mmCIF file of C-alpha atoms and ligand atoms in Angstrom:
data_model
loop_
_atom_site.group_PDB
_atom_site.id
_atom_site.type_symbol
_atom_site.label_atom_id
_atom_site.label_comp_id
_atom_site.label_asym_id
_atom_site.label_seq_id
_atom_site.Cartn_x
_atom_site.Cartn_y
_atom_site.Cartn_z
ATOM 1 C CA UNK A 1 -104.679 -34.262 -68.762
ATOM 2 C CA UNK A 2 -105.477 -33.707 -64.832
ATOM 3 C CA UNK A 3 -104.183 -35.065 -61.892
ATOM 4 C CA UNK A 4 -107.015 -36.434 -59.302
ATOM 5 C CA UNK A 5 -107.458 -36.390 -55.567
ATOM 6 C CA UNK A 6 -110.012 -38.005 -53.762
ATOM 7 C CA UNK A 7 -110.597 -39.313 -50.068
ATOM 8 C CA UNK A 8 -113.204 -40.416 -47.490
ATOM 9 C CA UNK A 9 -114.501 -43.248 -49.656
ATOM 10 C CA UNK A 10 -115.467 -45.242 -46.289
ATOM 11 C CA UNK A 11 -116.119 -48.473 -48.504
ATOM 12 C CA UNK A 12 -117.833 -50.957 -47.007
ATOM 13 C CA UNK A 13 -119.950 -54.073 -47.438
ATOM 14 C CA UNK A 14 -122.996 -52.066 -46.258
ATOM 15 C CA UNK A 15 -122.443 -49.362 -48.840
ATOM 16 C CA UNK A 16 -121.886 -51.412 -51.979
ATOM 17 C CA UNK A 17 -123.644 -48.339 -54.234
ATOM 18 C CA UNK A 18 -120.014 -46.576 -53.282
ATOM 19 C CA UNK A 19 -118.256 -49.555 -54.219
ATOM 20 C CA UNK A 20 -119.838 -49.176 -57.281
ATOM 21 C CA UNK A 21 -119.462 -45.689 -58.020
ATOM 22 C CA UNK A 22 -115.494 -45.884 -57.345
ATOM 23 C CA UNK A 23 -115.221 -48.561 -59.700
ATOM 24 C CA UNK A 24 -117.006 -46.598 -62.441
ATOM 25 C CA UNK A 25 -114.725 -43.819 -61.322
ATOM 26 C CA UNK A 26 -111.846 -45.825 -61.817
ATOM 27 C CA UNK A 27 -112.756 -46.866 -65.452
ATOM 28 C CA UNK A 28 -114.510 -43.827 -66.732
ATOM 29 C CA UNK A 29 -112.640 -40.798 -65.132
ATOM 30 C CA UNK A 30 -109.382 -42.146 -63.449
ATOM 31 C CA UNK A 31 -108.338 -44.176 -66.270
ATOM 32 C CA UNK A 32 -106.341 -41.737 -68.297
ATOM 33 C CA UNK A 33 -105.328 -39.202 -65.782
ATOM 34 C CA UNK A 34 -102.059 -38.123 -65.169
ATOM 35 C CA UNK A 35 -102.383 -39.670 -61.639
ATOM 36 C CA UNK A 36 -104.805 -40.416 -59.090
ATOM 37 C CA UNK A 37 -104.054 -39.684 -54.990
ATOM 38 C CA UNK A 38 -106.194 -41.313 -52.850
ATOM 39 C CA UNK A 39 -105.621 -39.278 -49.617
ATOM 40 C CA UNK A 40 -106.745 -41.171 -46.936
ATOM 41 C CA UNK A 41 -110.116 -43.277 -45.691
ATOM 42 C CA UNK A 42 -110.538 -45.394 -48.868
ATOM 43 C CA UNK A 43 -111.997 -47.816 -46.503
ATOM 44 C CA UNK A 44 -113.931 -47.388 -43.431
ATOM 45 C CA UNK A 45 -111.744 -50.692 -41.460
ATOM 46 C CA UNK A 46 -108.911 -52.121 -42.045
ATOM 47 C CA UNK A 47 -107.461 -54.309 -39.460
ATOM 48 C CA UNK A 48 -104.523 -55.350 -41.065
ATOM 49 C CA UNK A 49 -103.470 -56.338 -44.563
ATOM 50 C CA UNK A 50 -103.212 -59.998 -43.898
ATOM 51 C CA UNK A 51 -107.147 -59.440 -43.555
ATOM 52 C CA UNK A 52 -108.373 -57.890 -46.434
ATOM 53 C CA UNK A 53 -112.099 -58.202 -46.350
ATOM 54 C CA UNK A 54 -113.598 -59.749 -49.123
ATOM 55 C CA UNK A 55 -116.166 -56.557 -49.819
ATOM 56 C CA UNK A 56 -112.893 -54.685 -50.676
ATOM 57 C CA UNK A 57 -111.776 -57.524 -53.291
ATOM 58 C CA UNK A 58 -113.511 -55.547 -56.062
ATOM 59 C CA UNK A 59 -112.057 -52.314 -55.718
ATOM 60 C CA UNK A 60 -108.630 -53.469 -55.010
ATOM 61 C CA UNK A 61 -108.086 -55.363 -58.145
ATOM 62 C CA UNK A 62 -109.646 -52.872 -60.252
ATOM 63 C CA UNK A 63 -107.332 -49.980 -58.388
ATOM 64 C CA UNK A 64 -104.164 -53.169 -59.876
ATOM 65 C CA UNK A 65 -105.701 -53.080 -63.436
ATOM 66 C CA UNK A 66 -105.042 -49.393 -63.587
ATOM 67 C CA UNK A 67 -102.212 -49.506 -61.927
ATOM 68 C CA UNK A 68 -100.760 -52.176 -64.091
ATOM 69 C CA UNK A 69 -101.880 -50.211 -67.191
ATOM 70 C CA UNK A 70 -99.836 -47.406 -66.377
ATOM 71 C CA UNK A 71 -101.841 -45.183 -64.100
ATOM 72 C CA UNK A 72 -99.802 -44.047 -61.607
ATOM 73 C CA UNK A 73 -101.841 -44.474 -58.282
ATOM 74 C CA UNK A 74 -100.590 -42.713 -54.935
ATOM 75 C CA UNK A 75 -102.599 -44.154 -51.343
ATOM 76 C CA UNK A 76 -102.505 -42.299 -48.186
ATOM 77 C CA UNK A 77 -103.464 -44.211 -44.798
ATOM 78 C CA UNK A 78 -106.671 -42.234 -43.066
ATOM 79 C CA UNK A 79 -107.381 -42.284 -39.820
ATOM 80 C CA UNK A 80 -109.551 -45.508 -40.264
ATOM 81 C CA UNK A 81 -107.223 -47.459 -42.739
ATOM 82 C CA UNK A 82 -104.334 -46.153 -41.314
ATOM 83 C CA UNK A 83 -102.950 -49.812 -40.650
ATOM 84 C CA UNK A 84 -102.877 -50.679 -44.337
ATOM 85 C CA UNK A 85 -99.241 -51.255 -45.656
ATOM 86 C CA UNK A 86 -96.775 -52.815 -47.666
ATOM 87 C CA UNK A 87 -98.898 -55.782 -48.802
ATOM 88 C CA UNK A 88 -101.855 -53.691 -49.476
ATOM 89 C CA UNK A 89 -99.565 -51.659 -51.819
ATOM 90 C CA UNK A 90 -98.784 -54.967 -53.540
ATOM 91 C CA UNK A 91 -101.959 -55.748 -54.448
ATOM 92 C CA UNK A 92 -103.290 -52.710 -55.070
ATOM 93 C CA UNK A 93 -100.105 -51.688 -57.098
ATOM 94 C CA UNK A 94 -100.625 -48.215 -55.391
ATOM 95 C CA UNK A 95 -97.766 -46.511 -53.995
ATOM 96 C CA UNK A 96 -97.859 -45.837 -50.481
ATOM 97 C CA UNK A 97 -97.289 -42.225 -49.564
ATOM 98 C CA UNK A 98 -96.485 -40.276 -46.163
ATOM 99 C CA UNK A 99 -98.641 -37.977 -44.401
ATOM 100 C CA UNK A 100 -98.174 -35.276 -44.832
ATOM 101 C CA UNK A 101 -96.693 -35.458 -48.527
ATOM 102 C CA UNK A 102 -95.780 -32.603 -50.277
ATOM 103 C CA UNK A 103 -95.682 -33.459 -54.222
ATOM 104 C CA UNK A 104 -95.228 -30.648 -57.659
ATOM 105 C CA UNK A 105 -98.412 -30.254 -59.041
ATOM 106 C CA UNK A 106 -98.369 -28.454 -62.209
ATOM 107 C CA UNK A 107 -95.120 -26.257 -60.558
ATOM 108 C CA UNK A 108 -97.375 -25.611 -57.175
ATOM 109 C CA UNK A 109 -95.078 -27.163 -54.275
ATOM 110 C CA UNK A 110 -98.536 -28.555 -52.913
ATOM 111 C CA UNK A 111 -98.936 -30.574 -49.229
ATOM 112 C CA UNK A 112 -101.089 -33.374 -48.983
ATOM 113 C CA UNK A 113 -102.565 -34.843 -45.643
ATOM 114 C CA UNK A 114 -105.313 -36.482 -44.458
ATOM 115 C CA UNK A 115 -106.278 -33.976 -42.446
ATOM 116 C CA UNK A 116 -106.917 -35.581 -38.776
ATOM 117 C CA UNK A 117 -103.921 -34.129 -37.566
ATOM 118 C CA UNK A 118 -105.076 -30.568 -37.901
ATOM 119 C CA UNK A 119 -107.763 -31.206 -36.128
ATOM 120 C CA UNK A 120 -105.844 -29.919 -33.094
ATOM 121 C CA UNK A 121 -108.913 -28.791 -31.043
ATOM 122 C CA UNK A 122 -110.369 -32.609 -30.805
ATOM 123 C CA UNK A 123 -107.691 -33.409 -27.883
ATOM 124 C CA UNK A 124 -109.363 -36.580 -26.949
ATOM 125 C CA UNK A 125 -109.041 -37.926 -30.569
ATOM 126 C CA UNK A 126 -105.227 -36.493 -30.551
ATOM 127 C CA UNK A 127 -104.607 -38.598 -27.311
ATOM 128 C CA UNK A 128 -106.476 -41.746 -28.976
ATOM 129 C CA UNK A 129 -104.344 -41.106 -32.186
ATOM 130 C CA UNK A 130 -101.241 -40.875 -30.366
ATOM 131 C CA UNK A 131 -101.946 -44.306 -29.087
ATOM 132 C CA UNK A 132 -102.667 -46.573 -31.896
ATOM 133 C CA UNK A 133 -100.119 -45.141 -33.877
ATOM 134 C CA UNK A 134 -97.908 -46.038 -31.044
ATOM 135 C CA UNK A 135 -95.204 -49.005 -32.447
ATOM 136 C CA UNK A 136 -95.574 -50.799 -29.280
ATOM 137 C CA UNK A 137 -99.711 -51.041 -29.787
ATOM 138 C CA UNK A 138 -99.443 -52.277 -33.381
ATOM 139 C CA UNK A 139 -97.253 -55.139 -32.194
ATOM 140 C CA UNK A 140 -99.329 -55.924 -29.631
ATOM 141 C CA UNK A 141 -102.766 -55.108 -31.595
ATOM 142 C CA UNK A 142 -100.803 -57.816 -34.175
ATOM 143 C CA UNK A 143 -100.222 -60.422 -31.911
ATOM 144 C CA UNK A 144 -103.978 -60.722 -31.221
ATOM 145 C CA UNK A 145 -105.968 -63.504 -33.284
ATOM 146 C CA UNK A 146 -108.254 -62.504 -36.374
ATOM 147 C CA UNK A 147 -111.353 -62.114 -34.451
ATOM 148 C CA UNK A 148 -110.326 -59.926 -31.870
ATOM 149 C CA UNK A 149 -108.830 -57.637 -34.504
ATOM 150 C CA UNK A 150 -111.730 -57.089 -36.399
ATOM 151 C CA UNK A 151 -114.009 -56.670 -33.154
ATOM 152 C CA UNK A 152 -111.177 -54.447 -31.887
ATOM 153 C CA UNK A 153 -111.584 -52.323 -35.022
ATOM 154 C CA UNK A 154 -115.199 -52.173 -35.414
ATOM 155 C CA UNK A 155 -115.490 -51.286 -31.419
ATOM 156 C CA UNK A 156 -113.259 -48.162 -32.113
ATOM 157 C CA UNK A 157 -115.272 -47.430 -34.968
ATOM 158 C CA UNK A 158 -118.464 -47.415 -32.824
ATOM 159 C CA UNK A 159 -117.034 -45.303 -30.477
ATOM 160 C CA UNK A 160 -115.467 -43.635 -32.837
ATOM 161 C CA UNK A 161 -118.982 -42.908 -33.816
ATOM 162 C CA UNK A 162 -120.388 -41.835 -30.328
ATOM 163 C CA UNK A 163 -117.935 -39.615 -29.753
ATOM 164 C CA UNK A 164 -118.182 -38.006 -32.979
ATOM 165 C CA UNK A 165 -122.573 -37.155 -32.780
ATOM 166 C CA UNK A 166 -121.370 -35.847 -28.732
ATOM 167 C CA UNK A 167 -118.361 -33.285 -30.350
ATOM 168 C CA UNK A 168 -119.197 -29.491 -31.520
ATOM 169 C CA UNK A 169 -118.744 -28.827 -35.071
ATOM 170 C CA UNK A 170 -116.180 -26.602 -34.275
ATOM 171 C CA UNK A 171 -114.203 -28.922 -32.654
ATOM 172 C CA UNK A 172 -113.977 -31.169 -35.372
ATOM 173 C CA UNK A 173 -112.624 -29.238 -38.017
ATOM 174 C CA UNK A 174 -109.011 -27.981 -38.942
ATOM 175 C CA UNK A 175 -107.584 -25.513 -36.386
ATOM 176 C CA UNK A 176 -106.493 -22.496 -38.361
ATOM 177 C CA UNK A 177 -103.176 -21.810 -36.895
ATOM 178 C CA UNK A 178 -102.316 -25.340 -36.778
ATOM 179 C CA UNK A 179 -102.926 -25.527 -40.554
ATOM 180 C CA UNK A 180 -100.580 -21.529 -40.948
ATOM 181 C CA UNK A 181 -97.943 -23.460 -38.957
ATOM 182 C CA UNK A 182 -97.633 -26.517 -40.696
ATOM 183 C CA UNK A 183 -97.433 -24.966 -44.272
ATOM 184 C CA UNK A 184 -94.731 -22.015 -42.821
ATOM 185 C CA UNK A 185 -93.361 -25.744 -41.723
ATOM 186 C CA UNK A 186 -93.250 -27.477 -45.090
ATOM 187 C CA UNK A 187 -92.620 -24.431 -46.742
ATOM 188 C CA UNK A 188 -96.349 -24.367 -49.110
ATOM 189 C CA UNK A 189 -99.033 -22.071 -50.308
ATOM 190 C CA UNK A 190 -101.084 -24.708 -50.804
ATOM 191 C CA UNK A 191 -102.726 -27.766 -49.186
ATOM 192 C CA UNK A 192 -105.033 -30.330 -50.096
ATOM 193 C CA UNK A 193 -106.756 -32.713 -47.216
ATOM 194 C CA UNK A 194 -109.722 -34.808 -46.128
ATOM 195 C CA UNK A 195 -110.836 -36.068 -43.001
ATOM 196 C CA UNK A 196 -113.532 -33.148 -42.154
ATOM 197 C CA UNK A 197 -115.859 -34.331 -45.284
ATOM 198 C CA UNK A 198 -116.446 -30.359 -45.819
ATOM 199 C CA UNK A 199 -115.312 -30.150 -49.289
ATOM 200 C CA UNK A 200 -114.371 -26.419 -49.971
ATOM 201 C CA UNK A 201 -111.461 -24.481 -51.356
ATOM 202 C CA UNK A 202 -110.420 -21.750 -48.646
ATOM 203 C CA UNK A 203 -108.043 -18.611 -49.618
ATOM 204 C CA UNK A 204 -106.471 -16.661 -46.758
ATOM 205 C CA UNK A 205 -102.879 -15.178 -46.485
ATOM 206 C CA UNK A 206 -100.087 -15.868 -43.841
ATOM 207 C CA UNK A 207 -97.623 -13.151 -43.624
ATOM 208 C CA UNK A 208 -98.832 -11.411 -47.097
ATOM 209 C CA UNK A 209 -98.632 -14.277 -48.660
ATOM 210 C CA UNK A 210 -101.614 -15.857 -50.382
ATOM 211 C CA UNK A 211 -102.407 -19.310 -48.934
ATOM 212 C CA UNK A 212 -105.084 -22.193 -50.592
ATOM 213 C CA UNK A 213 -106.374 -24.698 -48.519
ATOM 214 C CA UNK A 214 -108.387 -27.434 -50.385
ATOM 215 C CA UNK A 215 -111.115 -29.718 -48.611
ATOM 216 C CA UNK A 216 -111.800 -32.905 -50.604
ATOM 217 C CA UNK A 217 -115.456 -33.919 -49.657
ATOM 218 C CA UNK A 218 -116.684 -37.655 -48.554
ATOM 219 C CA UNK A 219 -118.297 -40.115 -50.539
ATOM 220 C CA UNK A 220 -121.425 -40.859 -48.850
ATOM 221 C CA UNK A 221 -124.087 -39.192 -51.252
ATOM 222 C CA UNK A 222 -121.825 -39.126 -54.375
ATOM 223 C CA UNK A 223 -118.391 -38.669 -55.374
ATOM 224 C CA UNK A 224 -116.219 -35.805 -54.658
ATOM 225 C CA UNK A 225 -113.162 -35.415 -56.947
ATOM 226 C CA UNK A 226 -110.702 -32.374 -56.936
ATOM 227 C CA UNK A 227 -109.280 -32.097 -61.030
ATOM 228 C CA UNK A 228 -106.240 -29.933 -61.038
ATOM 229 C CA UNK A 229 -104.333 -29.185 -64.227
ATOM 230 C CA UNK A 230 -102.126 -26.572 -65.412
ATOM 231 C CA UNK A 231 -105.029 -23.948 -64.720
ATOM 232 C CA UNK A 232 -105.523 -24.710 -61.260
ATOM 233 C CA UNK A 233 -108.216 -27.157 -59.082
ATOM 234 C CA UNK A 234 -111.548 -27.431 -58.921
ATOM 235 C CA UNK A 235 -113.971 -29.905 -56.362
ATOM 236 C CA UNK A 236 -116.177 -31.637 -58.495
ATOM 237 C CA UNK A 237 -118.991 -33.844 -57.980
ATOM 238 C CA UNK A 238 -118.915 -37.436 -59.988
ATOM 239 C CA UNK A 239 -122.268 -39.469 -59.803
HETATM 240 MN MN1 MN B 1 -110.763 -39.454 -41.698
#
């Protein structure tokens, strides 16, 4: 038995060949793991969960069906989902789970995250982070009818977009002291995140201590699953 992470599915209407694939992941590999956390980006918008979009229908109530058959199925808000919520849970029968997490995997205290918050050296994102996740924007982002929500969302995900081809590589990925401080912080030698879609598994040591950092890939050309069992983890492909 293994326990499975994934992230960065993006899924979206205009990518239905993902759609696919994580349903066929769900059914053939999923199925009869010991759990499944799904840390962050399952879908590339979300503008609420009184709006589920119908290209999402699919995965959703196949995610239930496992759910309901005794899978137990953990969901982590990315930075593009990150207003899904209680009713999403619901019908989803995933569990909603904090970032950053920390869960016992196989006796490893191990920290989960999405990953955009160590990307420390992207200041403008920080700043636009800092501001949607803001109480008083949700309320108002709420109060605005259906349409404007959705262009709302797609807009930032255009710019989103921009922004992202104009950055440095560098830029974009984790900042390595920000990752040493926050597991000192949360007490862990190891970490498993998204976000960066550079799926890798990087050793280093903090205070002679040896540290794991895990990179779950994206799901743009195939799957990327990290399997970790009472031997350890490995990233794995799943096409
Ligand atoms: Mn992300």
């Amino acid at each position: 038995m293994s326990t499975l992470f994934i992230s960065d599915l993006h899924l979206s209407g205009e990518r239905e060949n993902i759609t696919e694939l994580f349903i066929k992941f769900l059914d053939q590999r999923a199925s009869d793991a010991d759990a499944l956390y799904i840390l962050g980006d399952l879908f590339e918008v979300w503008p609420g969960d009184d709006m589920i979009q119908p290209d999402y229908e699919q995965s959703i109530s196949k995610m239930k069906e496992l759910a309901d058959n005794g899978l137990p199925l953990f969901v982590m808000q990315g930075n593009r989902d990150f207003l899904m919520a209680e009713k999403f849970a619901e019908v989803s029968g995933a569990t909603m789970i904090e970032d950053p997490a920390v869960i016992d995997l196989y006796g490893t205290p191990t920290l989960l995250m999405h990953g955009d918050t160590l990307c420390t050296d992207d200041v403008d994102y920080q700043k636009f982070r800092a501001m949607v996740r803001d109480p008083r924007w949700k309320e108002d982002f709420f109060a605005k009818p259906n349409e404007e929500r959705l262009a709302m969302t797609s807009k930032y995900r255009k710019i989103s977009k921009n922004e992202t081809a104009k950055k440095s590589m560098d830029i974009m990925d984790v900042n390595q002291q920000t990752v040493e401080a926050v597991m000192l912080e949360q007490n862990v030698n190891q970490l498993i995140h998204g976000h960066t879609h550079r799926p890798a598994i990087h050793n280093f040591t903090v205070d002679n201590k040896n540290m794991k950092r895990i990179v779950l890939g994206d799901w743009f050309e195939q799957g990327s699953v990290l399997i970790c069992d009472e031997s350890g983890c490995r990233l794995k492909s799943f096409n």
